[in-house]
Structure formats: structure tokens, C-alpha cells
PDB file of C-alpha atoms and ligand atoms in Angstrom:
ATOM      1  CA  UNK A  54      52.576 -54.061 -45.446  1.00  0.00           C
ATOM      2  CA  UNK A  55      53.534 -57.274 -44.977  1.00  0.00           C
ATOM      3  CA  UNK A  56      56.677 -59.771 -45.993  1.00  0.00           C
ATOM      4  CA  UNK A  57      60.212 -59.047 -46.047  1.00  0.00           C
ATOM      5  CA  UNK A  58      59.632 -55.948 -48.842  1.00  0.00           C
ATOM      6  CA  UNK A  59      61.790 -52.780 -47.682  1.00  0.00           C
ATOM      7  CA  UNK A  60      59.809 -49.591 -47.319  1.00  0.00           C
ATOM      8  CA  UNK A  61      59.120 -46.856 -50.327  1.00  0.00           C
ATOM      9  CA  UNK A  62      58.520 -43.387 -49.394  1.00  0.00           C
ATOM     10  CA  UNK A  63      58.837 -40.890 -52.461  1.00  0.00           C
ATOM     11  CA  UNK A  64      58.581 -37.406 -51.837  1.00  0.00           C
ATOM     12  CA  UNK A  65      57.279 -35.586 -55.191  1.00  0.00           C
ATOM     13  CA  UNK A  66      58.346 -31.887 -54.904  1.00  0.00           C
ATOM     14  CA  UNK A  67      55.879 -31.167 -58.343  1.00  0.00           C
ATOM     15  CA  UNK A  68      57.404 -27.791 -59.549  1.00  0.00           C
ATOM     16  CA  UNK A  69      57.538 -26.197 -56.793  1.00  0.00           C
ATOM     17  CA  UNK A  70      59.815 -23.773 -54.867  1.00  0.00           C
ATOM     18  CA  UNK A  71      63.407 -21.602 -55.217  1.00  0.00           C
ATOM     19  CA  UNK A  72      66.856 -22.659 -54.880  1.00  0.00           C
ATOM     20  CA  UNK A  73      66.340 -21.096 -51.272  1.00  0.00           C
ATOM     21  CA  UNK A  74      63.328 -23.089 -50.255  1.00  0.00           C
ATOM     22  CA  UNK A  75      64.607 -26.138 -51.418  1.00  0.00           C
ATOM     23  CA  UNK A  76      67.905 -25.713 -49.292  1.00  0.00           C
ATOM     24  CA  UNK A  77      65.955 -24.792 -46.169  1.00  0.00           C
ATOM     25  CA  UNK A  78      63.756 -28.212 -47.125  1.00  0.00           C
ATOM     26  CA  UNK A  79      67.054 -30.116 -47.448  1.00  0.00           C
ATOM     27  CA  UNK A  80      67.790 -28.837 -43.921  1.00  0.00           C
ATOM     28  CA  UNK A  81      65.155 -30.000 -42.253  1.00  0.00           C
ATOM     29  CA  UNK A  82      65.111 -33.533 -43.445  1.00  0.00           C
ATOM     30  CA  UNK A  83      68.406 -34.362 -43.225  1.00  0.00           C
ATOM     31  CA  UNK A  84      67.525 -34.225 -39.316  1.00  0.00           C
ATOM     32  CA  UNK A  85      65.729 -37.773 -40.237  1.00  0.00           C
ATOM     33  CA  UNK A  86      68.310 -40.511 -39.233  1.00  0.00           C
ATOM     34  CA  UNK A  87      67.209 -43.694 -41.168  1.00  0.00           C
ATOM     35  CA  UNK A  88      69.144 -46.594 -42.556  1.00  0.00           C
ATOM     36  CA  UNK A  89      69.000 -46.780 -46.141  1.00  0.00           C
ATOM     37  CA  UNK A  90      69.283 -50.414 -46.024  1.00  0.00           C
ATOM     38  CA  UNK A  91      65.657 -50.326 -44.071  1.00  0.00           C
ATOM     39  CA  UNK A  92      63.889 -48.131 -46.086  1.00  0.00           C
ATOM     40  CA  UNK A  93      63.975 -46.146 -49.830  1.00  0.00           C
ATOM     41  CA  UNK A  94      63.124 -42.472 -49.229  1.00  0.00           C
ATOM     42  CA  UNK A  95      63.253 -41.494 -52.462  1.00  0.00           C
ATOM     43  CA  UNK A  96      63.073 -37.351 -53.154  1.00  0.00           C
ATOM     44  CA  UNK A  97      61.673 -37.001 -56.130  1.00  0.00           C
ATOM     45  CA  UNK A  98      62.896 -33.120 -57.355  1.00  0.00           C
ATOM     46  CA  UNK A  99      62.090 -30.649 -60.224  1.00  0.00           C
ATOM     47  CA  UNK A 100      65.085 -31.458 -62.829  1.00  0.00           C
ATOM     48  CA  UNK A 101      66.500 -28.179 -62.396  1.00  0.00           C
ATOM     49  CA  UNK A 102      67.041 -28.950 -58.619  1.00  0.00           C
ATOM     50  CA  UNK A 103      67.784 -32.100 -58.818  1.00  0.00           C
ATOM     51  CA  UNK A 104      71.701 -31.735 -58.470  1.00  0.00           C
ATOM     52  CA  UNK A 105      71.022 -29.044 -55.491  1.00  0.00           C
ATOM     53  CA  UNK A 106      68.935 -31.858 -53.723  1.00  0.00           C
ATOM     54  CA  UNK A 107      71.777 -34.356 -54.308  1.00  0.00           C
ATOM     55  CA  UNK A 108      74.654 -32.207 -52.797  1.00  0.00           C
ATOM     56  CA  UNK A 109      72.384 -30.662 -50.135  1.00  0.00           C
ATOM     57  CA  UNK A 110      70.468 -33.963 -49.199  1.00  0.00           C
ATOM     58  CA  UNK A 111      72.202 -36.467 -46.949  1.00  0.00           C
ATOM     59  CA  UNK A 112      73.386 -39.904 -48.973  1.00  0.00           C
ATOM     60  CA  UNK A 113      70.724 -42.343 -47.165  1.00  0.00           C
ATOM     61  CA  UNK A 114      68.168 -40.234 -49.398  1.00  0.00           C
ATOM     62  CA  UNK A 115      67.760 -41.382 -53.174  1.00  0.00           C
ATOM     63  CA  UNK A 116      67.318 -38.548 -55.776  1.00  0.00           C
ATOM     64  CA  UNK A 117      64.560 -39.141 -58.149  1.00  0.00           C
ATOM     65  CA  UNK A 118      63.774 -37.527 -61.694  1.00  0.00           C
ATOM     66  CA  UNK A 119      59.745 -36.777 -61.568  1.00  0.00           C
ATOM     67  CA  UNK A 120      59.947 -37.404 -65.578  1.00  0.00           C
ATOM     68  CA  UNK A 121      61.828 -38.718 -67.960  1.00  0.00           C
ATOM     69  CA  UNK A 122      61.993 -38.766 -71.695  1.00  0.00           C
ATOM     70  CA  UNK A 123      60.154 -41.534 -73.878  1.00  0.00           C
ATOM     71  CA  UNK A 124      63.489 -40.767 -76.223  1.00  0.00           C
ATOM     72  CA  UNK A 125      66.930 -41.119 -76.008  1.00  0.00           C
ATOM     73  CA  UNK A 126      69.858 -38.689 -76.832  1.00  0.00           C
ATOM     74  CA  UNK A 127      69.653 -36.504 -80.117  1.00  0.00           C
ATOM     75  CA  UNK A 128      67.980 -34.045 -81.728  1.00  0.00           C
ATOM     76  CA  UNK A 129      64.558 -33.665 -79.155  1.00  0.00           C
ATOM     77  CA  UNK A 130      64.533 -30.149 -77.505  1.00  0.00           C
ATOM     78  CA  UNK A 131      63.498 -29.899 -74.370  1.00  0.00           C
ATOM     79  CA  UNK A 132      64.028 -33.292 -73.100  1.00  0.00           C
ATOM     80  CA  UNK A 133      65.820 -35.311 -70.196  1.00  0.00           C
ATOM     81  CA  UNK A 134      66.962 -38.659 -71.352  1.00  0.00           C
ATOM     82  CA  UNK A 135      67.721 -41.517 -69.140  1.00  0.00           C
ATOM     83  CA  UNK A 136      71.244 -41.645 -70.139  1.00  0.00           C
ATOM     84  CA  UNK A 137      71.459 -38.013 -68.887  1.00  0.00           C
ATOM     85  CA  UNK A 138      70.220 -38.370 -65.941  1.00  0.00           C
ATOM     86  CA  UNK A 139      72.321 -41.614 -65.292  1.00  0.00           C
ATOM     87  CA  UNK A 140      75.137 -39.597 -65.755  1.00  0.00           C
ATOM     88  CA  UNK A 141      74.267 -37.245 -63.221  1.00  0.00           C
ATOM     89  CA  UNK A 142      73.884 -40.089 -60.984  1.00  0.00           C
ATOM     90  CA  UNK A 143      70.444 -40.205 -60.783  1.00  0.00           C
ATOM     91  CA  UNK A 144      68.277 -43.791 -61.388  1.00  0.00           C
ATOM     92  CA  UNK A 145      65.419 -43.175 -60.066  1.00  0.00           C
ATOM     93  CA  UNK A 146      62.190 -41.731 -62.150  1.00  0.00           C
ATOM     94  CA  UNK A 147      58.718 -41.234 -61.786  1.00  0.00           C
ATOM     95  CA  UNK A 148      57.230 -42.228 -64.868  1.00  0.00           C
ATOM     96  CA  UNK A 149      53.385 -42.015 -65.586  1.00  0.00           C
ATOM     97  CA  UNK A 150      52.214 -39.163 -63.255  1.00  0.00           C
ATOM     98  CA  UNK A 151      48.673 -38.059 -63.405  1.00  0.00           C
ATOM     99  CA  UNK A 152      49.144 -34.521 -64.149  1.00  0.00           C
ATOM    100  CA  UNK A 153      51.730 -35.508 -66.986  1.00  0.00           C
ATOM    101  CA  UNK A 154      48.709 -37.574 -67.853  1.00  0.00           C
ATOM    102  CA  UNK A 155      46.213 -34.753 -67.420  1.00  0.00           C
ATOM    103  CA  UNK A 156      48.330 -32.020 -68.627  1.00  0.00           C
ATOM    104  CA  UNK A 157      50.982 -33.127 -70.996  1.00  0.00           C
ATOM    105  CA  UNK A 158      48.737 -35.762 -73.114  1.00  0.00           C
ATOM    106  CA  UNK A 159      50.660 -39.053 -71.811  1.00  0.00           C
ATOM    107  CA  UNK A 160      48.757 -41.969 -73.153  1.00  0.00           C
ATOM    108  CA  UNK A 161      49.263 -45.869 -71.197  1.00  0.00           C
ATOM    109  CA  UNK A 162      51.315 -46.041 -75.131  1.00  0.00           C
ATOM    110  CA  UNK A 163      53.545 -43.341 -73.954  1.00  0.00           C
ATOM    111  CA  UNK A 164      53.716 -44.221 -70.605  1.00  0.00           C
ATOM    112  CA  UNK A 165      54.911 -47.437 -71.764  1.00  0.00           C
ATOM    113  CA  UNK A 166      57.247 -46.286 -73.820  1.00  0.00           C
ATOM    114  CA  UNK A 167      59.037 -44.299 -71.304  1.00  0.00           C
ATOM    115  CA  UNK A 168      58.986 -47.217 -68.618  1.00  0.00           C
ATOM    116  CA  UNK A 169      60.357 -49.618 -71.389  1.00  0.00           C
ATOM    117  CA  UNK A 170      63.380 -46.982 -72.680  1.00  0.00           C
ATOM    118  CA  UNK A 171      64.245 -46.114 -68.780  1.00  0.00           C
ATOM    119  CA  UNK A 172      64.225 -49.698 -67.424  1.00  0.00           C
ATOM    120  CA  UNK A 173      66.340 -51.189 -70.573  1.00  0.00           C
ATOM    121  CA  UNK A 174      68.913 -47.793 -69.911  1.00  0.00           C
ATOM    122  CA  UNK A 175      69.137 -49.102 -65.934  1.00  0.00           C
ATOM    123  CA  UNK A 176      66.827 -47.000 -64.206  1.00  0.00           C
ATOM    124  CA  UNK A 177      64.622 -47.512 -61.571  1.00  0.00           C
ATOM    125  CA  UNK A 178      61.251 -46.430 -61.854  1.00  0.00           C
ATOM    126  CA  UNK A 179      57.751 -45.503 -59.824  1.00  0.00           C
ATOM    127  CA  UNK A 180      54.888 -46.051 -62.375  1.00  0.00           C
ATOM    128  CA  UNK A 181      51.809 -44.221 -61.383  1.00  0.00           C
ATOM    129  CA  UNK A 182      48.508 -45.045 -62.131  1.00  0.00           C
ATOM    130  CA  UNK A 183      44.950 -44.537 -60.809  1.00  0.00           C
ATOM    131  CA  UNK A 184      41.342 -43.686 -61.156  1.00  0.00           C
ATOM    132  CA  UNK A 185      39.628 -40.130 -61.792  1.00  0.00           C
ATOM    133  CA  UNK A 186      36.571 -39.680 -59.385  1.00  0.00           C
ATOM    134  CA  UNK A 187      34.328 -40.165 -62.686  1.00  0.00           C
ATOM    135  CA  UNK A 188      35.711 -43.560 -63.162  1.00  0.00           C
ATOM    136  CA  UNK A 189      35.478 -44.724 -59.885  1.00  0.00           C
ATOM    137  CA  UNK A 190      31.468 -43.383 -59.599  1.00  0.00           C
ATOM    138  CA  UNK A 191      31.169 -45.342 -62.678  1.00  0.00           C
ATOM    139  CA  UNK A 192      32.437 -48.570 -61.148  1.00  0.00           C
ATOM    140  CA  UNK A 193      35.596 -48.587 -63.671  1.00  0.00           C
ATOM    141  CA  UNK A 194      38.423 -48.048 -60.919  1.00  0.00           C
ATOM    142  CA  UNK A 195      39.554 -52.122 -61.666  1.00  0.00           C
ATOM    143  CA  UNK A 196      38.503 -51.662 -65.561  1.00  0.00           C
ATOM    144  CA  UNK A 197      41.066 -48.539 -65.467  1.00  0.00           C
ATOM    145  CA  UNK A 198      43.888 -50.063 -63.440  1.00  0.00           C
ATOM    146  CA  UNK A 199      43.567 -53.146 -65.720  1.00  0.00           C
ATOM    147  CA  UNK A 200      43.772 -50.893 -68.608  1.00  0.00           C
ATOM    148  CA  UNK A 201      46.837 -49.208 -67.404  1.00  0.00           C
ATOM    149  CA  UNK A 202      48.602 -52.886 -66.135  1.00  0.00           C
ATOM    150  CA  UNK A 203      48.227 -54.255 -68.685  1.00  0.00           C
ATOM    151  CA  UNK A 204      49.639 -51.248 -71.056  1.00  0.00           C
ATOM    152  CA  UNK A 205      53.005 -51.445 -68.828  1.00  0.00           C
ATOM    153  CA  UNK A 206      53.424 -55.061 -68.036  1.00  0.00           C
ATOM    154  CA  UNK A 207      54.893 -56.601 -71.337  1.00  0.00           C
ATOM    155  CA  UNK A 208      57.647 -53.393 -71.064  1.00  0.00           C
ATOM    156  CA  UNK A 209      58.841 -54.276 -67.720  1.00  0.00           C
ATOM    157  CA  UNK A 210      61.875 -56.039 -68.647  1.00  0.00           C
ATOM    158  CA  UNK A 211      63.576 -55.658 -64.984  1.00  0.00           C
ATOM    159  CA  UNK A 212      60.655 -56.016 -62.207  1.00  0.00           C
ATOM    160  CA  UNK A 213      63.076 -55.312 -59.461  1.00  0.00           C
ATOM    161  CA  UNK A 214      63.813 -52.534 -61.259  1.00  0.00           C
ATOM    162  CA  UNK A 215      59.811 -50.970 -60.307  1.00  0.00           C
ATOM    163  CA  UNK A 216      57.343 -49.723 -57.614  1.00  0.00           C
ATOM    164  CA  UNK A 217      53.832 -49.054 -58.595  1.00  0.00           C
ATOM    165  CA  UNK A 218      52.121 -46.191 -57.203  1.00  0.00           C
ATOM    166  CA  UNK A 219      48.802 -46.268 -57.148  1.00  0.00           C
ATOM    167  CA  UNK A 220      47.471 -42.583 -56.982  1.00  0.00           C
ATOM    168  CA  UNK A 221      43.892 -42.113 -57.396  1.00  0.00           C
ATOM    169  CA  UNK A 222      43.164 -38.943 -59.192  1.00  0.00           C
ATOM    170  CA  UNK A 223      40.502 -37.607 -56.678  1.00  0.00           C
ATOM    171  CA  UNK A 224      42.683 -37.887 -53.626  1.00  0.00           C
ATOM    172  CA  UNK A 225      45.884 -35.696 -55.004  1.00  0.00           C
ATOM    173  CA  UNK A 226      46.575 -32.532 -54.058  1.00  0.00           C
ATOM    174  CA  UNK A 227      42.492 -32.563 -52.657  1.00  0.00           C
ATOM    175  CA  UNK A 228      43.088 -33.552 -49.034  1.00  0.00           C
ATOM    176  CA  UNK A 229      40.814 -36.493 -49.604  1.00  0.00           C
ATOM    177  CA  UNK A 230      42.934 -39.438 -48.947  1.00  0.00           C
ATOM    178  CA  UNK A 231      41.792 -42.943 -50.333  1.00  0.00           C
ATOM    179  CA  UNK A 232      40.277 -44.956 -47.040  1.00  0.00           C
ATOM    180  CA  UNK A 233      42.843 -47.533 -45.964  1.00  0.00           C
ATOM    181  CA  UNK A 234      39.964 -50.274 -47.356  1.00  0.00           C
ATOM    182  CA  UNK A 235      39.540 -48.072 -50.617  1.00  0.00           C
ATOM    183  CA  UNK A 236      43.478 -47.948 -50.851  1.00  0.00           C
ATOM    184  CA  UNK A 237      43.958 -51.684 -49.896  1.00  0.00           C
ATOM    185  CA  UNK A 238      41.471 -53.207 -52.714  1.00  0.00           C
ATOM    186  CA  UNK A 239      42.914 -51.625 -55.147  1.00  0.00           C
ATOM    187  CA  UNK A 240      46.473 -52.625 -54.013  1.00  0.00           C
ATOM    188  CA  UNK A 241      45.120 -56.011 -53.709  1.00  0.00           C
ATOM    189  CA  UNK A 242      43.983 -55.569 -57.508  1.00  0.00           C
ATOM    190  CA  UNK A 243      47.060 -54.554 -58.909  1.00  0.00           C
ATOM    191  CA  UNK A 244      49.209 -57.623 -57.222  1.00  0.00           C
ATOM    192  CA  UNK A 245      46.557 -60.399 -58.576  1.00  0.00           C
ATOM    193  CA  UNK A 246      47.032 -58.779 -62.431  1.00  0.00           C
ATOM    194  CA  UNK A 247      50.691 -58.698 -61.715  1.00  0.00           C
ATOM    195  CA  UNK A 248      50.364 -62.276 -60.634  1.00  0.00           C
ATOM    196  CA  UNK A 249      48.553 -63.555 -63.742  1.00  0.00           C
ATOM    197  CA  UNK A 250      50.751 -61.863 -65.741  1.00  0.00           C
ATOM    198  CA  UNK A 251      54.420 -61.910 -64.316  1.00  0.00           C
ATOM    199  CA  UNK A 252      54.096 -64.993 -61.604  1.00  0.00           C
ATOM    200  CA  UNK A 253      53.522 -65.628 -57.680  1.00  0.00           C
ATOM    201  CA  UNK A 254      56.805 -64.587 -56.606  1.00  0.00           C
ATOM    202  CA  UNK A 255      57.310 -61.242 -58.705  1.00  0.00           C
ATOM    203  CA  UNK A 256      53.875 -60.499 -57.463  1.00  0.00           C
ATOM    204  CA  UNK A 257      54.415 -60.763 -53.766  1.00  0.00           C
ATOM    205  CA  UNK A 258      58.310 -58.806 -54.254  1.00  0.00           C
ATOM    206  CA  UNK A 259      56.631 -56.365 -55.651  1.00  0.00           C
ATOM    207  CA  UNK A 260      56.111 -52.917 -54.392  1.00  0.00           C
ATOM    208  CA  UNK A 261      53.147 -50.684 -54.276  1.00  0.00           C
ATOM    209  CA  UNK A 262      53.170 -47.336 -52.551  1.00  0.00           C
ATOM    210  CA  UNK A 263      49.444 -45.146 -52.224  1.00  0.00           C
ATOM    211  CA  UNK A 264      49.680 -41.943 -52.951  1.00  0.00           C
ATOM    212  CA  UNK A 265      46.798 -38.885 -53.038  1.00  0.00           C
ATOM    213  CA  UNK A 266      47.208 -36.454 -49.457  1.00  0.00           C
ATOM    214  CA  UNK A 267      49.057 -38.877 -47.503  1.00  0.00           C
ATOM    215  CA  UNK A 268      49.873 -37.216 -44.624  1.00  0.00           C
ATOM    216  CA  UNK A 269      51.711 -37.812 -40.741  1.00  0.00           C
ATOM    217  CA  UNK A 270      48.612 -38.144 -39.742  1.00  0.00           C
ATOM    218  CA  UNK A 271      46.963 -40.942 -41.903  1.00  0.00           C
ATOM    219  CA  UNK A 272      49.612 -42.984 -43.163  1.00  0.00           C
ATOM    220  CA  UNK A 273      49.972 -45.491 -40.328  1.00  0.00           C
ATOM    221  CA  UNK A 274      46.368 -46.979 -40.882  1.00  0.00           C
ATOM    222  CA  UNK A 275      47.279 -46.912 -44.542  1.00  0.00           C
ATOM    223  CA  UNK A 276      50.402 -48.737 -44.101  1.00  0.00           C
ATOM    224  CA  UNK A 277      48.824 -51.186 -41.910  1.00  0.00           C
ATOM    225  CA  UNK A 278      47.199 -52.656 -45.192  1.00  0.00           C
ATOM    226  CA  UNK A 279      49.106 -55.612 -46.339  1.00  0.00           C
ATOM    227  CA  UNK A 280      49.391 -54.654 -49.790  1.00  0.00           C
ATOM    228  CA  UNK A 281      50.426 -51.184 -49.076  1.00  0.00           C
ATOM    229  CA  UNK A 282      53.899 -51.069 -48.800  1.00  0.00           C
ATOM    230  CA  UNK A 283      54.984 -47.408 -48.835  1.00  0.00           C
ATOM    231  CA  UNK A 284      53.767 -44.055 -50.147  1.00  0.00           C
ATOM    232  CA  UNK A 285      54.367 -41.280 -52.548  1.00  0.00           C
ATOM    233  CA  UNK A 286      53.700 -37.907 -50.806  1.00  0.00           C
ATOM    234  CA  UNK A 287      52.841 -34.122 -52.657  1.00  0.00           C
ATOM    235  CA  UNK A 288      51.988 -31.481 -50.796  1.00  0.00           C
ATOM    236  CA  UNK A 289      53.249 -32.890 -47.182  1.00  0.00           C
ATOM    237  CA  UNK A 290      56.423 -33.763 -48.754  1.00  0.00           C
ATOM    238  CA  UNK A 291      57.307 -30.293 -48.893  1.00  0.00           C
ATOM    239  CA  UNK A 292      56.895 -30.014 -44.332  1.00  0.00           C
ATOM    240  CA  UNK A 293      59.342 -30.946 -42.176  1.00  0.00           C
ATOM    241  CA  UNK A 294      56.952 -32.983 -40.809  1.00  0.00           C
ATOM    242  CA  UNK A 295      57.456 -35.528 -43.983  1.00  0.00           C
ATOM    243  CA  UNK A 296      60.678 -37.153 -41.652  1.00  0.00           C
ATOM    244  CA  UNK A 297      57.182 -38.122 -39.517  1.00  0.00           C
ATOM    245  CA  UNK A 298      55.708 -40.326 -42.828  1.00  0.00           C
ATOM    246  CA  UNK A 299      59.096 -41.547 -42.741  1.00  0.00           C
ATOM    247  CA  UNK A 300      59.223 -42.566 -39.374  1.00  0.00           C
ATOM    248  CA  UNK A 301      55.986 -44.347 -39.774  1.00  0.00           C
ATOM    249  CA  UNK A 302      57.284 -46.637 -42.856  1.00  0.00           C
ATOM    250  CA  UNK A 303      59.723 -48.031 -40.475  1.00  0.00           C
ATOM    251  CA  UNK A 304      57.998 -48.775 -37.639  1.00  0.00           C
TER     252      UNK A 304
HETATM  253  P1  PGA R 869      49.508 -35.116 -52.747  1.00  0.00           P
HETATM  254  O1  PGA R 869      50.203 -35.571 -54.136  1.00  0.00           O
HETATM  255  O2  PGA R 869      50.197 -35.880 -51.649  1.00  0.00           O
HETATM  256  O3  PGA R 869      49.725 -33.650 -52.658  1.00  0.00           O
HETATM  257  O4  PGA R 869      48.064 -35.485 -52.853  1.00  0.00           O
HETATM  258  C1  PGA R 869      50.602 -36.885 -54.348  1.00  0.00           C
HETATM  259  C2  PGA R 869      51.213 -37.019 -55.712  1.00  0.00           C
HETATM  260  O5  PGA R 869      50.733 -36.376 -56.647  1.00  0.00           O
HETATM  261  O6  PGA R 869      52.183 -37.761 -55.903  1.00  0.00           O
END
């Protein structure tokens, strides 16, 4: 990372755990001491938890939706709209995620939809794209990211409102983390479309976190990248250890 950009470390809890496994988690990370004026740790919780994490968590963590809907209030079953989860107090939403992608048909069109309803409601969001291993083996990992830009840019009405995570497809949940050099060019990528699209200076304020098995153990050479500016964690997000990839983003 490089610049004057503050930190992002999400923490996507997927749908996992209990009421009692997500206490003990709370627990254990709120032996992290961190100023929230250094850094955004932002724990990103299945809805039905998310007002457990936000009385259990200590206030220098943010609470993050993992979802939200591309609707507002009204007559959609099943849904969490923006305004609701403003009114909970939470502003923060992942929007974009591959396995909403992969398993719940979101297309860049509703992807974009969401991002532009959330964003003009006041929340913050983490878009997420990346490559599948078949794209990148067909040379496409720039053709995709492009695709996927350029399918959110001309929604993004507040850019300080937005991180991008960049999670190639291959390295979630599979232990095979991106190489800091595979990470960093496509980092790199994503800030020269921004640039040609949104300007220099929203380009260089802009955050982009990696995400795909980031662990304690491999996010300081990631994060010595200077386009990589944070990360969004799975699995190792559920450890204790997860305070360590926090520790790391600040020093
Ligand atoms: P992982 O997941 O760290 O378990 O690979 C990352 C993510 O899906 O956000």
C-alpha cells in the first residue's frame, strides 16, 4: 500500500456459525486494540447476526451487511433493504460477492443495481469482483475485470462511499492465495480503468482490498504491493488469529 489511504480489513463470516460461536468469536477479537481512525476493520456478518455482532463487538469494529437488496422497501419477500439496514445502524455492505454471483444468478446488471440503490440510500459499500480460474487460463482476467468496471462505474455516485475487492474466484475458500505479483497487476488494472473513467485523484483515493485465503501468514507480502491496500478475509476471519491480519494492515 502506499499514500495516505487508511487500511480495509473486512472479515466475511459467509453463513456460518451459532449465536454461541459467534459470541465466543466476538470474544476473541475484541482483545485487538486498534484505532479506528487508523484502520476500517469491517466484520462483515450473516444478517441474522448482525445485531449480536454489533452489541457483542467492540465500537472501533464496523458492522457490515454481506448483501443487500437491489430493491427498496415494499412488497419483496425475503429481502434486506438499505433503508433497513440503515436503521439498524449498519452502512456498510458487501455487494457483488462471487458466490452470490455463482449461486444466486447476480449479473454485473444486478450488481449494479444494488451498488447504485445502496450508495444513493448512504451506504458504504465493498464491490467484489474477480476472475474464475477458466478466465484467467484463457488470458481474460483484464477482459473480465474490465467487464465488471465498467458495469459499476457510471452507478458510483459517491466514490468515497466504495472499496473494491478484488477476489479472484480460484483463490477463495481454496487455500490458493493470488501471488503478491498476480494480486498487484490486477490491482494495478483496476486503478488505471478507474482513472480513465473517474479521474487521477479518485483513482489514487481509492481503495482496493485482495481477497481469496488471505491468511496471518501471507498478507504482509501482499500488503507490501502498492496497490493493495487492505484485504477481505473468509475462512481465517473466523480464527482468533484474524486480530494477526489486522495487526499487519497497520504496521
Ligand atoms: P477466503 O474467502 O478468505 O476463505 O478465501 C474470501 C472471501 O470470499 O471473501
Amino acid at each position: 500500500m502506499t499514500g495516505s489511504k487508511k487500511p480495509w480489513v473486512g472479515g466475511n463470516w459467509k453463513c456460518n456459525g451459532t449465536k454461541a460461536a459467534a459470541d465466543t468469536l466476538c470474544k476473541a477479537l475484541n482483545e485487538a486494540s486498534f484505532d479506528p481512525a487508523a484502520i476500517d476493520v469491517v466484520i462483515c456478518a450473516p444478517t441474522l447476526h448482525l445485531s449480536l455482532a454489533q452489541e457483542k463487538l467492540k465500537k472501533s469494529y464496523i458492522i457490515s451487511a454481506q448483501n443487500v437488496s437491489k430493491t427498496g422497501n415494499g412488497a419483496y419477500t425475503g429481502e434486506t433493504s438499505a433503508d433497513m439496514l440503515l436503521d439498524m445502524g449498519i452502512n456498510w455492505t458487501l455487494i457483488g460477492h462471487s458466490e452470490r454471483r455463482q449461486y444466486y444468478g447476480e449479473t454485473d446488471a444486478v450488481v449494479a443495481d444494488k451498488t447504485a440503490l445502496a450508495l444513493k440510500t448512504g451506504m458504504k459499500t465493498a464491490i467484489c469482483i474477480g476472475e474464475t480460474l477458466q478466465e484467467r487460463e484463457a488470458n481474460n482476467t483484464h477482459a473480465v475485470l474490465k467487464r465488471q468496471m465498467d458495469a459499476v462505474i457510471p452507478v458510483i455516485s459517491n466514490w468515497s462511499h466504495v472499496i473494491i475487492a478484488y477476489e479472484p474466484v480460484w483463490a477463495i475458500g481454496t487455500g490458493k492465495v493470488a501471488t503478491p505479483e498476480q494480486a498487484q497487476d490486477a490491482h494495478q488494472y483496476i486503478r488505471q480503468l478507474v482513472k480513465e473513467k473517474a479521474g487521477s485523484a479518485v483513482a489514487a483515493d481509492l481503495r482496493i482490498a485482495y481477497g481469496g485465503s488471505v491468511t496471518p501468514d501471507n498478507c504482509k507480502d501482499l500488503f507490501a504491493k502498492p496497490d493493495i491496500d487492505g484485504f477481505l478475509v473468509g475462512g481465517a476471519s473466523l480464527k482468533p488469529s484474524f486480530v494477526d491480519i489486522i495487526k499487519s494492515a497497520l504496521n
